[in-house]
DNA sequence: AGCTACTCCTGGTAGC
DNA sequence: TGCTACCAGGAGTAGC
């Protein structure tokens, strides 16, 4: 499922086909993808606008729009489970599972989404729509010290906390499991009981996992995530925990266990990731 | 504050 | 073969 590395890859790969393009028309095949806006309002907001920038914040692809050189709102695209963005050239038949399409002065942008959880929504400006999000894990403002202090005040288990986009932006189920595995921290360890040493390890592993996954253009292991060019990512070959239930731990050979934490499948090594007594 | 349960969705697959 | 039941899950929300 698309998390920070997959969304980063998507934003990077669609940008060349969108930059400077003007939106000529819209096609909406699933109204709820617009996140509550009517078809007519959406059309009025975007038709005639020009794309000035494509970037990523948390798990959102952000498409900045302009009119006559001035900011004219943003499109926020959240891929959720099965969303994809694809830029196609001149003539196309509409791809399967297309929920929203933008006809451009050159080419088309399609939002495809099998399960319809994703969103393709217009906002007058990005700040208020993105203000609920925590720090970017690869930004300068996110430091070891900031991370340790933030963990210190929380009584929640570490995994649900890392999945909370208001605490830290961009991580999802896969990269949380991988980061906790590499840092040797049990997913149910209470955040306040994560020592300074372990917090430093987790900080490093979160950044390492994300950077490596970006280089590999994300993870593809089922029929869903593909880059906008249709290629699978390759980080799934480096999974050590996620989806490896029953397989040997790469460090100690013990079988990887699967439990459910906050309704999410959670994978860890019961020997390497031990729950401290305080957190039991 | 932070937990659980529920909702939204559908393709794939296991079981019969 | 063809059917049903169940599974995956990000984020928002309700209720405790």
PDB file of C-alpha atoms (C1' of nucleotides) in Angstrom:
ATOM      1  CA  UNK A   1       0.000   0.000   0.000  1.00  0.00           C
ATOM      2  CA  UNK A   2       1.395   3.364  -0.880  1.00  0.00           C
ATOM      3  CA  UNK A   3       3.383   4.973   1.921  1.00  0.00           C
ATOM      4  CA  UNK A   4       5.975   7.737   1.820  1.00  0.00           C
ATOM      5  CA  UNK A   5       8.387   6.049  -0.645  1.00  0.00           C
ATOM      6  CA  UNK A   6       5.629   5.059  -3.068  1.00  0.00           C
ATOM      7  CA  UNK A   7       4.050   8.518  -2.939  1.00  0.00           C
ATOM      8  CA  UNK A   8       7.446  10.195  -3.374  1.00  0.00           C
ATOM      9  CA  UNK A   9       8.090   7.996  -6.416  1.00  0.00           C
ATOM     10  CA  UNK A  10       4.681   8.822  -7.838  1.00  0.00           C
ATOM     11  CA  UNK A  11       5.154  12.574  -7.412  1.00  0.00           C
ATOM     12  CA  UNK A  12       8.609  12.505  -8.998  1.00  0.00           C
ATOM     13  CA  UNK A  13       7.540  10.447 -11.986  1.00  0.00           C
ATOM     14  CA  UNK A  14       4.358  12.347 -12.859  1.00  0.00           C
ATOM     15  CA  UNK A  15       5.882  15.809 -12.468  1.00  0.00           C
ATOM     16  CA  UNK A  16       7.510  16.060 -15.921  1.00  0.00           C
ATOM     17  CA  UNK A  17       4.220  15.309 -17.669  1.00  0.00           C
ATOM     18  CA  UNK A  18       2.256  17.816 -15.576  1.00  0.00           C
ATOM     19  CA  UNK A  19       4.475  20.837 -15.084  1.00  0.00           C
ATOM     20  CA  UNK A  20       3.172  23.819 -17.027  1.00  0.00           C
ATOM     21  CA  UNK A  21       0.132  21.932 -18.276  1.00  0.00           C
ATOM     22  CA  UNK A  22      -3.288  23.594 -18.249  1.00  0.00           C
ATOM     23  CA  UNK A  23      -6.371  21.629 -17.211  1.00  0.00           C
ATOM     24  CA  UNK A  24      -8.943  21.664 -20.008  1.00  0.00           C
ATOM     25  CA  UNK A  25     -11.601  19.349 -18.675  1.00  0.00           C
ATOM     26  CA  UNK A  26     -12.485  16.862 -15.977  1.00  0.00           C
ATOM     27  CA  UNK A  27     -14.151  13.489 -15.856  1.00  0.00           C
ATOM     28  CA  UNK A  28     -15.486  12.192 -12.565  1.00  0.00           C
ATOM     29  CA  UNK A  29     -16.533   8.551 -12.440  1.00  0.00           C
ATOM     30  CA  UNK A  30     -16.724   8.142  -8.665  1.00  0.00           C
ATOM     31  CA  UNK A  31     -17.968  11.220  -6.872  1.00  0.00           C
ATOM     32  CA  UNK A  32     -16.663  10.282  -3.435  1.00  0.00           C
ATOM     33  CA  UNK A  33     -13.115  10.409  -4.739  1.00  0.00           C
ATOM     34  CA  UNK A  34     -13.517  14.207  -4.691  1.00  0.00           C
ATOM     35  CA  UNK A  35     -13.848  14.105  -0.897  1.00  0.00           C
ATOM     36  CA  UNK A  36     -17.230  15.807  -0.623  1.00  0.00           C
ATOM     37  CA  UNK A  37     -17.041  18.481  -3.335  1.00  0.00           C
ATOM     38  CA  UNK A  38     -19.671  18.466  -6.056  1.00  0.00           C
ATOM     39  CA  UNK A  39     -18.701  17.652  -9.615  1.00  0.00           C
ATOM     40  CA  UNK A  40     -19.597  21.178 -10.729  1.00  0.00           C
ATOM     41  CA  UNK A  41     -17.600  22.941  -8.030  1.00  0.00           C
ATOM     42  CA  UNK A  42     -14.600  20.733  -8.692  1.00  0.00           C
ATOM     43  CA  UNK A  43     -14.773  21.451 -12.390  1.00  0.00           C
ATOM     44  CA  UNK A  44     -15.051  25.183 -11.785  1.00  0.00           C
ATOM     45  CA  UNK A  45     -12.085  25.105  -9.414  1.00  0.00           C
ATOM     46  CA  UNK A  46      -9.652  23.318 -11.698  1.00  0.00           C
ATOM     47  CA  UNK A  47     -10.559  23.931 -15.337  1.00  0.00           C
ATOM     48  CA  UNK A  48      -8.347  26.662 -16.746  1.00  0.00           C
ATOM     49  CA  UNK A  49      -5.738  26.306 -13.992  1.00  0.00           C
ATOM     50  CA  UNK A  50      -2.109  25.517 -14.732  1.00  0.00           C
ATOM     51  CA  UNK A  51       0.138  23.091 -12.829  1.00  0.00           C
ATOM     52  CA  UNK A  52       3.048  24.973 -11.242  1.00  0.00           C
ATOM     53  CA  UNK A  53       4.558  22.300  -8.989  1.00  0.00           C
ATOM     54  CA  UNK A  54       4.155  18.631  -8.034  1.00  0.00           C
ATOM     55  CA  UNK A  55       5.454  17.581  -4.637  1.00  0.00           C
ATOM     56  CA  UNK A  56       4.809  15.299  -1.668  1.00  0.00           C
ATOM     57  CA  UNK A  57       3.774  15.897   1.930  1.00  0.00           C
ATOM     58  CA  UNK A  58       3.237  12.824   4.143  1.00  0.00           C
ATOM     59  CA  UNK A  59       1.307  10.397   1.916  1.00  0.00           C
ATOM     60  CA  UNK A  60      -0.220  13.131  -0.229  1.00  0.00           C
ATOM     61  CA  UNK A  61       0.763  14.037  -3.748  1.00  0.00           C
ATOM     62  CA  UNK A  62       0.315  17.812  -3.867  1.00  0.00           C
ATOM     63  CA  UNK A  63      -0.360  19.468  -7.218  1.00  0.00           C
ATOM     64  CA  UNK A  64      -0.075  23.284  -6.998  1.00  0.00           C
ATOM     65  CA  UNK A  65      -2.279  25.237  -9.376  1.00  0.00           C
ATOM     66  CA  UNK A  66      -1.981  28.774 -10.723  1.00  0.00           C
ATOM     67  CA  UNK A  67      -4.088  31.218 -12.700  1.00  0.00           C
ATOM     68  CA  UNK A  68      -2.385  34.142 -14.405  1.00  0.00           C
ATOM     69  CA  UNK A  69       0.772  33.425 -12.449  1.00  0.00           C
ATOM     70  CA  UNK A  70      -0.910  33.502  -9.037  1.00  0.00           C
ATOM     71  CA  UNK A  71      -1.643  30.590  -6.660  1.00  0.00           C
ATOM     72  CA  UNK A  72      -5.087  29.137  -7.370  1.00  0.00           C
ATOM     73  CA  UNK A  73      -5.408  26.220  -4.973  1.00  0.00           C
ATOM     74  CA  UNK A  74      -4.063  22.686  -4.841  1.00  0.00           C
ATOM     75  CA  UNK A  75      -5.070  19.168  -5.687  1.00  0.00           C
ATOM     76  CA  UNK A  76      -4.367  16.771  -2.830  1.00  0.00           C
ATOM     77  CA  UNK A  77      -4.174  13.157  -3.911  1.00  0.00           C
ATOM     78  CA  UNK A  78      -4.204  10.413  -1.303  1.00  0.00           C
ATOM     79  CA  UNK A  79      -3.663   6.949  -2.778  1.00  0.00           C
ATOM     80  CA  UNK A  80      -4.758   5.055   0.355  1.00  0.00           C
ATOM     81  CA  UNK A  81      -4.716   1.333  -0.464  1.00  0.00           C
ATOM     82  CA  UNK A  82      -4.969   0.970  -4.200  1.00  0.00           C
ATOM     83  CA  UNK A  83      -4.784   4.443  -5.742  1.00  0.00           C
ATOM     84  CA  UNK A  84      -2.507   5.233  -8.679  1.00  0.00           C
ATOM     85  CA  UNK A  85      -1.747   8.307 -10.737  1.00  0.00           C
ATOM     86  CA  UNK A  86      -0.923   7.875 -14.396  1.00  0.00           C
ATOM     87  CA  UNK A  87      -0.100  10.466 -17.038  1.00  0.00           C
ATOM     88  CA  UNK A  88      -0.989   9.385 -20.553  1.00  0.00           C
ATOM     89  CA  UNK A  89      -0.310  11.066 -23.837  1.00  0.00           C
ATOM     90  CA  UNK A  90      -2.662  12.313 -26.486  1.00  0.00           C
ATOM     91  CA  UNK A  91      -5.296   9.806 -27.068  1.00  0.00           C
ATOM     92  CA  UNK A  92      -6.201   7.089 -24.700  1.00  0.00           C
ATOM     93  CA  UNK A  93      -9.030   4.963 -23.769  1.00  0.00           C
ATOM     94  CA  UNK A  94      -9.843   5.578 -20.143  1.00  0.00           C
ATOM     95  CA  UNK A  95      -7.949   2.977 -18.078  1.00  0.00           C
ATOM     96  CA  UNK A  96      -9.759   0.451 -15.892  1.00  0.00           C
ATOM     97  CA  UNK A  97     -10.792   1.666 -12.433  1.00  0.00           C
ATOM     98  CA  UNK A  98     -10.447   5.317 -13.418  1.00  0.00           C
ATOM     99  CA  UNK A  99     -12.218   7.436 -10.786  1.00  0.00           C
ATOM    100  CA  UNK A 100     -11.128  10.924 -11.823  1.00  0.00           C
ATOM    101  CA  UNK A 101      -9.550  12.093 -15.052  1.00  0.00           C
ATOM    102  CA  UNK A 102      -8.073  15.474 -15.965  1.00  0.00           C
ATOM    103  CA  UNK A 103      -7.843  16.383 -19.598  1.00  0.00           C
ATOM    104  CA  UNK A 104      -4.779  18.588 -20.119  1.00  0.00           C
ATOM    105  CA  UNK A 105      -3.668  20.818 -22.954  1.00  0.00           C
ATOM    106  CA  UNK A 106      -1.220  18.009 -23.662  1.00  0.00           C
ATOM    107  CA  UNK A 107      -2.101  14.548 -22.336  1.00  0.00           C
ATOM    108  CA  UNK A 108      -4.259  13.383 -19.465  1.00  0.00           C
ATOM    109  CA  UNK A 109      -3.897  12.653 -15.780  1.00  0.00           C
ATOM    110  CA  UNK A 110      -5.823   9.645 -14.499  1.00  0.00           C
ATOM    111  CA  UNK A 111      -6.554   8.734 -10.910  1.00  0.00           C
ATOM    112  CA  UNK A 112      -7.126   4.975 -10.763  1.00  0.00           C
ATOM    113  CA  UNK A 113      -8.352   3.304  -7.619  1.00  0.00           C
ATOM    114  CA  UNK A 114      -9.702  -0.239  -7.417  1.00  0.00           C
ATOM    115  CA  UNK A 115     -11.032  -0.038  -3.851  1.00  0.00           C
ATOM    116  CA  UNK A 116     -12.183   3.575  -3.990  1.00  0.00           C
ATOM    117  CA  UNK A 117     -10.594   4.529  -0.670  1.00  0.00           C
ATOM    118  CA  UNK A 118      -8.339   7.135  -2.236  1.00  0.00           C
ATOM    119  CA  UNK A 119      -9.058  10.838  -2.629  1.00  0.00           C
ATOM    120  CA  UNK A 120      -8.445  13.356  -5.383  1.00  0.00           C
ATOM    121  CA  UNK A 121      -9.595  16.607  -3.876  1.00  0.00           C
ATOM    122  CA  UNK A 122      -9.325  20.329  -4.495  1.00  0.00           C
ATOM    123  CA  UNK A 123      -8.440  22.808  -1.729  1.00  0.00           C
ATOM    124  CA  UNK A 124      -8.106  26.614  -1.946  1.00  0.00           C
ATOM    125  CA  UNK A 125      -4.699  26.368  -0.259  1.00  0.00           C
ATOM    126  CA  UNK A 126      -2.581  23.565   1.137  1.00  0.00           C
ATOM    127  CA  UNK A 127      -1.620  24.844   4.613  1.00  0.00           C
ATOM    128  CA  UNK A 128      -4.897  24.271   6.418  1.00  0.00           C
ATOM    129  CA  UNK A 129      -5.528  20.984   4.630  1.00  0.00           C
ATOM    130  CA  UNK A 130      -2.119  19.661   5.701  1.00  0.00           C
ATOM    131  CA  UNK A 131      -1.798  21.250   9.126  1.00  0.00           C
ATOM    132  CA  UNK A 132      -2.812  18.129  11.051  1.00  0.00           C
ATOM    133  CA  UNK A 133       0.324  16.320   9.903  1.00  0.00           C
ATOM    134  CA  UNK A 134       3.415  15.674  11.997  1.00  0.00           C
ATOM    135  CA  UNK A 135       6.998  16.236  10.852  1.00  0.00           C
ATOM    136  CA  UNK A 136       8.474  14.736   7.715  1.00  0.00           C
ATOM    137  CA  UNK A 137      10.778  11.890   8.810  1.00  0.00           C
ATOM    138  CA  UNK A 138      13.452  12.870   6.275  1.00  0.00           C
ATOM    139  CA  UNK A 139      13.414  16.596   7.022  1.00  0.00           C
ATOM    140  CA  UNK A 140      15.920  18.661   9.013  1.00  0.00           C
ATOM    141  CA  UNK A 141      13.333  19.480  11.672  1.00  0.00           C
ATOM    142  CA  UNK A 142      13.045  15.785  12.527  1.00  0.00           C
ATOM    143  CA  UNK A 143      16.065  15.072  14.718  1.00  0.00           C
ATOM    144  CA  UNK A 144      16.993  12.336  17.155  1.00  0.00           C
ATOM    145  CA  UNK A 145      16.435  14.713  20.036  1.00  0.00           C
ATOM    146  CA  UNK A 146      12.997  15.852  18.806  1.00  0.00           C
ATOM    147  CA  UNK A 147      12.025  12.211  18.288  1.00  0.00           C
ATOM    148  CA  UNK A 148      13.135  11.050  21.726  1.00  0.00           C
ATOM    149  CA  UNK A 149      11.376  13.943  23.462  1.00  0.00           C
ATOM    150  CA  UNK A 150       8.178  13.250  21.507  1.00  0.00           C
ATOM    151  CA  UNK A 151       8.232   9.554  22.451  1.00  0.00           C
ATOM    152  CA  UNK A 152       8.940  10.375  26.049  1.00  0.00           C
ATOM    153  CA  UNK A 153       5.606  12.056  26.694  1.00  0.00           C
ATOM    154  CA  UNK A 154       3.454   9.304  25.198  1.00  0.00           C
ATOM    155  CA  UNK A 155       1.873   6.304  26.876  1.00  0.00           C
ATOM    156  CA  UNK A 156       0.769   4.660  23.646  1.00  0.00           C
ATOM    157  CA  UNK A 157       2.338   1.583  22.120  1.00  0.00           C
ATOM    158  CA  UNK A 158       5.070   2.482  19.658  1.00  0.00           C
ATOM    159  CA  UNK A 159       3.484   0.955  16.557  1.00  0.00           C
ATOM    160  CA  UNK A 160       0.133   2.771  16.605  1.00  0.00           C
ATOM    161  CA  UNK A 161       2.029   5.950  17.477  1.00  0.00           C
ATOM    162  CA  UNK A 162       4.283   5.644  14.422  1.00  0.00           C
ATOM    163  CA  UNK A 163       1.223   5.035  12.266  1.00  0.00           C
ATOM    164  CA  UNK A 164      -0.384   8.227  13.606  1.00  0.00           C
ATOM    165  CA  UNK A 165       0.151  10.798  10.838  1.00  0.00           C
ATOM    166  CA  UNK A 166      -0.152  13.622  13.357  1.00  0.00           C
ATOM    167  CA  UNK A 167       2.832  12.256  15.246  1.00  0.00           C
ATOM    168  CA  UNK A 168       5.066  11.468  12.285  1.00  0.00           C
ATOM    169  CA  UNK A 169       4.021  11.835   8.670  1.00  0.00           C
ATOM    170  CA  UNK A 170       4.359   9.246   5.953  1.00  0.00           C
ATOM    171  CA  UNK A 171       4.887   5.879   7.619  1.00  0.00           C
ATOM    172  CA  UNK A 172       2.406   3.051   7.068  1.00  0.00           C
ATOM    173  CA  UNK A 173       2.099  -0.554   8.115  1.00  0.00           C
ATOM    174  CA  UNK A 174       4.971  -1.928   6.040  1.00  0.00           C
ATOM    175  CA  UNK A 175       7.696   0.558   6.859  1.00  0.00           C
ATOM    176  CA  UNK A 176       6.751   0.659  10.541  1.00  0.00           C
ATOM    177  CA  UNK A 177       7.147  -3.124  10.798  1.00  0.00           C
ATOM    178  CA  UNK A 178      10.466  -2.973   8.943  1.00  0.00           C
ATOM    179  CA  UNK A 179      11.816  -0.089  11.036  1.00  0.00           C
ATOM    180  CA  UNK A 180      10.837  -1.697  14.345  1.00  0.00           C
ATOM    181  CA  UNK A 181      12.377  -4.989  13.266  1.00  0.00           C
ATOM    182  CA  UNK A 182      15.680  -3.348  12.364  1.00  0.00           C
ATOM    183  CA  UNK A 183      15.708  -1.322  15.577  1.00  0.00           C
ATOM    184  CA  UNK A 184      14.839  -4.463  17.584  1.00  0.00           C
ATOM    185  CA  UNK A 185      11.845  -2.895  19.302  1.00  0.00           C
ATOM    186  CA  UNK A 186       8.629  -4.787  20.020  1.00  0.00           C
ATOM    187  CA  UNK A 187       5.595  -3.170  18.325  1.00  0.00           C
ATOM    188  CA  UNK A 188       3.714  -3.081  21.637  1.00  0.00           C
ATOM    189  CA  UNK A 189       6.531  -1.417  23.583  1.00  0.00           C
ATOM    190  CA  UNK A 190       5.109   1.703  25.194  1.00  0.00           C
ATOM    191  CA  UNK A 191       6.614   4.830  23.655  1.00  0.00           C
ATOM    192  CA  UNK A 192       7.668   6.260  27.035  1.00  0.00           C
ATOM    193  CA  UNK A 193       9.623   3.078  27.770  1.00  0.00           C
ATOM    194  CA  UNK A 194      11.715   3.286  24.611  1.00  0.00           C
ATOM    195  CA  UNK A 195      15.167   4.159  25.915  1.00  0.00           C
ATOM    196  CA  UNK A 196      17.317   6.905  24.483  1.00  0.00           C
ATOM    197  CA  UNK A 197      19.559   4.286  22.868  1.00  0.00           C
ATOM    198  CA  UNK A 198      16.649   2.437  21.278  1.00  0.00           C
ATOM    199  CA  UNK A 199      15.020   5.681  20.161  1.00  0.00           C
ATOM    200  CA  UNK A 200      18.264   6.642  18.430  1.00  0.00           C
ATOM    201  CA  UNK A 201      18.343   3.250  16.727  1.00  0.00           C
ATOM    202  CA  UNK A 202      14.725   3.581  15.631  1.00  0.00           C
ATOM    203  CA  UNK A 203      15.339   7.081  14.319  1.00  0.00           C
ATOM    204  CA  UNK A 204      18.238   5.823  12.195  1.00  0.00           C
ATOM    205  CA  UNK A 205      16.328   2.814  10.897  1.00  0.00           C
ATOM    206  CA  UNK A 206      13.232   4.799   9.954  1.00  0.00           C
ATOM    207  CA  UNK A 207      15.391   7.089   7.819  1.00  0.00           C
ATOM    208  CA  UNK A 208      17.454   4.247   6.367  1.00  0.00           C
ATOM    209  CA  UNK A 209      14.400   2.178   5.438  1.00  0.00           C
ATOM    210  CA  UNK A 210      12.636   5.139   3.840  1.00  0.00           C
ATOM    211  CA  UNK A 211      15.693   6.305   1.901  1.00  0.00           C
ATOM    212  CA  UNK A 212      16.401   2.830   0.611  1.00  0.00           C
ATOM    213  CA  UNK A 213      12.761   2.298  -0.352  1.00  0.00           C
ATOM    214  CA  UNK A 214      12.715   5.586  -2.257  1.00  0.00           C
ATOM    215  CA  UNK A 215      15.813   4.527  -4.196  1.00  0.00           C
ATOM    216  CA  UNK A 216      14.007   1.294  -5.046  1.00  0.00           C
ATOM    217  CA  UNK A 217      10.813   3.110  -6.028  1.00  0.00           C
ATOM    218  CA  UNK A 218       8.758   1.562  -3.245  1.00  0.00           C
ATOM    219  CA  UNK A 219       7.422  -1.947  -2.629  1.00  0.00           C
ATOM    220  CA  UNK A 220       5.183  -4.030  -4.911  1.00  0.00           C
ATOM    221  CA  UNK A 221       4.061  -7.456  -3.763  1.00  0.00           C
ATOM    222  CA  UNK A 222       0.465  -7.758  -4.921  1.00  0.00           C
ATOM    223  CA  UNK A 223      -1.436  -6.539  -7.954  1.00  0.00           C
ATOM    224  CA  UNK A 224      -1.673  -2.975  -6.681  1.00  0.00           C
ATOM    225  CA  UNK A 225       1.208  -0.569  -6.319  1.00  0.00           C
ATOM    226  CA  UNK A 226       3.017   0.279  -9.542  1.00  0.00           C
ATOM    227  CA  UNK A 227       4.945   3.384 -10.471  1.00  0.00           C
ATOM    228  CA  UNK A 228       3.133   5.811 -12.807  1.00  0.00           C
ATOM    229  CA  UNK A 229       5.119   4.155 -15.592  1.00  0.00           C
ATOM    230  CA  UNK A 230       3.687   0.762 -14.693  1.00  0.00           C
ATOM    231  CA  UNK A 231       6.848  -0.692 -13.186  1.00  0.00           C
ATOM    232  CA  UNK A 232       6.865  -2.471  -9.833  1.00  0.00           C
ATOM    233  CA  UNK A 233       9.063  -1.145  -7.038  1.00  0.00           C
ATOM    234  CA  UNK A 234      11.691  -3.482  -5.625  1.00  0.00           C
ATOM    235  CA  UNK A 235      11.945  -2.801  -1.902  1.00  0.00           C
ATOM    236  CA  UNK A 236       9.796  -5.896  -1.198  1.00  0.00           C
ATOM    237  CA  UNK A 237      12.916  -7.976  -1.842  1.00  0.00           C
ATOM    238  CA  UNK A 238      14.433  -6.400   1.263  1.00  0.00           C
ATOM    239  CA  UNK A 239      11.515  -7.084   3.605  1.00  0.00           C
ATOM    240  CA  UNK A 240      12.714  -8.717   6.805  1.00  0.00           C
ATOM    241  CA  UNK A 241       9.471  -8.670   8.786  1.00  0.00           C
ATOM    242  CA  UNK A 242       6.433  -7.574   6.777  1.00  0.00           C
ATOM    243  CA  UNK A 243       4.662 -10.501   5.141  1.00  0.00           C
ATOM    244  CA  UNK A 244       7.258 -13.002   6.410  1.00  0.00           C
ATOM    245  CA  UNK A 245       5.061 -14.810   8.935  1.00  0.00           C
ATOM    246  CA  UNK A 246       6.580 -18.197   9.839  1.00  0.00           C
ATOM    247  CA  UNK A 247       9.751 -17.564   7.864  1.00  0.00           C
ATOM    248  CA  UNK A 248      13.115 -17.444   9.658  1.00  0.00           C
ATOM    249  CA  UNK A 249      14.321 -14.179  11.135  1.00  0.00           C
ATOM    250  CA  UNK A 250      17.267 -12.888   9.088  1.00  0.00           C
ATOM    251  CA  UNK A 251      19.202 -12.310  12.336  1.00  0.00           C
ATOM    252  CA  UNK A 252      18.413 -15.292  14.546  1.00  0.00           C
ATOM    253  CA  UNK A 253      16.430 -17.838  12.504  1.00  0.00           C
ATOM    254  CA  UNK A 254      13.452 -17.789  14.864  1.00  0.00           C
ATOM    255  CA  UNK A 255      10.111 -17.785  12.987  1.00  0.00           C
ATOM    256  CA  UNK A 256       8.626 -14.335  12.368  1.00  0.00           C
ATOM    257  CA  UNK A 257       5.330 -13.939  14.226  1.00  0.00           C
ATOM    258  CA  UNK A 258       2.179 -12.170  13.146  1.00  0.00           C
ATOM    259  CA  UNK A 259      -0.109 -10.488  15.652  1.00  0.00           C
ATOM    260  CA  UNK A 260      -2.827  -7.876  15.272  1.00  0.00           C
ATOM    261  CA  UNK A 261      -2.165  -4.411  16.685  1.00  0.00           C
ATOM    262  CA  UNK A 262      -4.819  -1.778  16.197  1.00  0.00           C
ATOM    263  CA  UNK A 263      -6.529  -3.880  13.523  1.00  0.00           C
ATOM    264  CA  UNK A 264      -3.276  -4.087  11.525  1.00  0.00           C
ATOM    265  CA  UNK A 265      -1.313  -7.186  10.705  1.00  0.00           C
ATOM    266  CA  UNK A 266       1.957  -6.805  12.590  1.00  0.00           C
ATOM    267  CA  UNK A 267       5.119  -8.800  11.928  1.00  0.00           C
ATOM    268  CA  UNK A 268       8.065  -9.144  14.283  1.00  0.00           C
ATOM    269  CA  UNK A 269      10.724 -11.506  15.583  1.00  0.00           C
ATOM    270  CA  UNK A 270       9.800 -12.764  19.071  1.00  0.00           C
ATOM    271  CA  UNK A 271      13.458 -13.296  19.942  1.00  0.00           C
ATOM    272  CA  UNK A 272      14.985 -10.058  18.615  1.00  0.00           C
ATOM    273  CA  UNK A 273      12.107  -7.766  19.549  1.00  0.00           C
ATOM    274  CA  UNK A 274      11.400  -8.404  23.197  1.00  0.00           C
ATOM    275  CA  UNK A 275       8.712  -6.517  25.094  1.00  0.00           C
ATOM    276  CA  UNK A 276      10.134  -4.913  28.218  1.00  0.00           C
ATOM    277  CA  UNK A 277       8.597  -5.890  31.560  1.00  0.00           C
ATOM    278  CA  UNK A 278       7.388  -2.324  32.075  1.00  0.00           C
ATOM    279  CA  UNK A 279       5.298  -2.476  28.902  1.00  0.00           C
ATOM    280  CA  UNK A 280       3.602  -5.794  29.633  1.00  0.00           C
TER     281      UNK A 280
ATOM    282  C1'  DA B   1      -5.381  10.965  26.132  1.00  0.00           C
ATOM    283  C1'  DG B   2      -5.877   6.883  23.953  1.00  0.00           C
ATOM    284  C1'  DC B   3      -8.194   2.618  23.417  1.00  0.00           C
ATOM    285  C1'  DT B   4     -11.595  -0.361  20.418  1.00  0.00           C
ATOM    286  C1'  DA B   5     -14.996  -0.913  16.923  1.00  0.00           C
ATOM    287  C1'  DC B   6     -16.835   0.439  12.806  1.00  0.00           C
ATOM    288  C1'  DT B   7     -16.942   2.312   8.078  1.00  0.00           C
ATOM    289  C1'  DC B   8     -15.619   2.657   3.393  1.00  0.00           C
ATOM    290  C1'  DC B   9     -14.524  -0.888  -0.986  1.00  0.00           C
ATOM    291  C1'  DT B  10     -13.380  -4.814  -4.165  1.00  0.00           C
ATOM    292  C1'  DG B  11     -10.245  -8.406  -6.140  1.00  0.00           C
ATOM    293  C1'  DG B  12      -8.183 -12.504  -4.850  1.00  0.00           C
ATOM    294  C1'  DT B  13      -8.265 -16.746  -2.679  1.00  0.00           C
ATOM    295  C1'  DA B  14      -9.474 -20.596   0.439  1.00  0.00           C
ATOM    296  C1'  DG B  15     -12.789 -23.955   1.294  1.00  0.00           C
ATOM    297  C1'  DC B  16     -16.443 -26.827  -0.045  1.00  0.00           C
TER     298       DC B  16
ATOM    299  C1'  DT C   1     -16.914 -25.285 -12.048  1.00  0.00           C
ATOM    300  C1'  DG C   2     -19.249 -22.240  -9.141  1.00  0.00           C
ATOM    301  C1'  DC C   3     -20.559 -20.662  -5.060  1.00  0.00           C
ATOM    302  C1'  DT C   4     -19.810 -18.228  -0.450  1.00  0.00           C
ATOM    303  C1'  DA C   5     -17.019 -16.328   3.162  1.00  0.00           C
ATOM    304  C1'  DC C   6     -13.331 -13.978   4.374  1.00  0.00           C
ATOM    305  C1'  DC C   7      -9.113 -11.137   4.020  1.00  0.00           C
ATOM    306  C1'  DA C   8      -6.136  -6.925   3.116  1.00  0.00           C
ATOM    307  C1'  DG C   9      -6.080  -2.019   5.315  1.00  0.00           C
ATOM    308  C1'  DG C  10      -5.391   4.255   5.971  1.00  0.00           C
ATOM    309  C1'  DA C  11      -7.826   7.298   8.063  1.00  0.00           C
ATOM    310  C1'  DG C  12     -11.904   9.336   9.912  1.00  0.00           C
ATOM    311  C1'  DT C  13     -15.296   8.995  13.423  1.00  0.00           C
ATOM    312  C1'  DA C  14     -18.050   7.495  17.466  1.00  0.00           C
ATOM    313  C1'  DG C  15     -18.187   5.877  22.025  1.00  0.00           C
ATOM    314  C1'  DC C  16     -16.056   4.765  26.259  1.00  0.00           C
TER     315       DC C  16
END
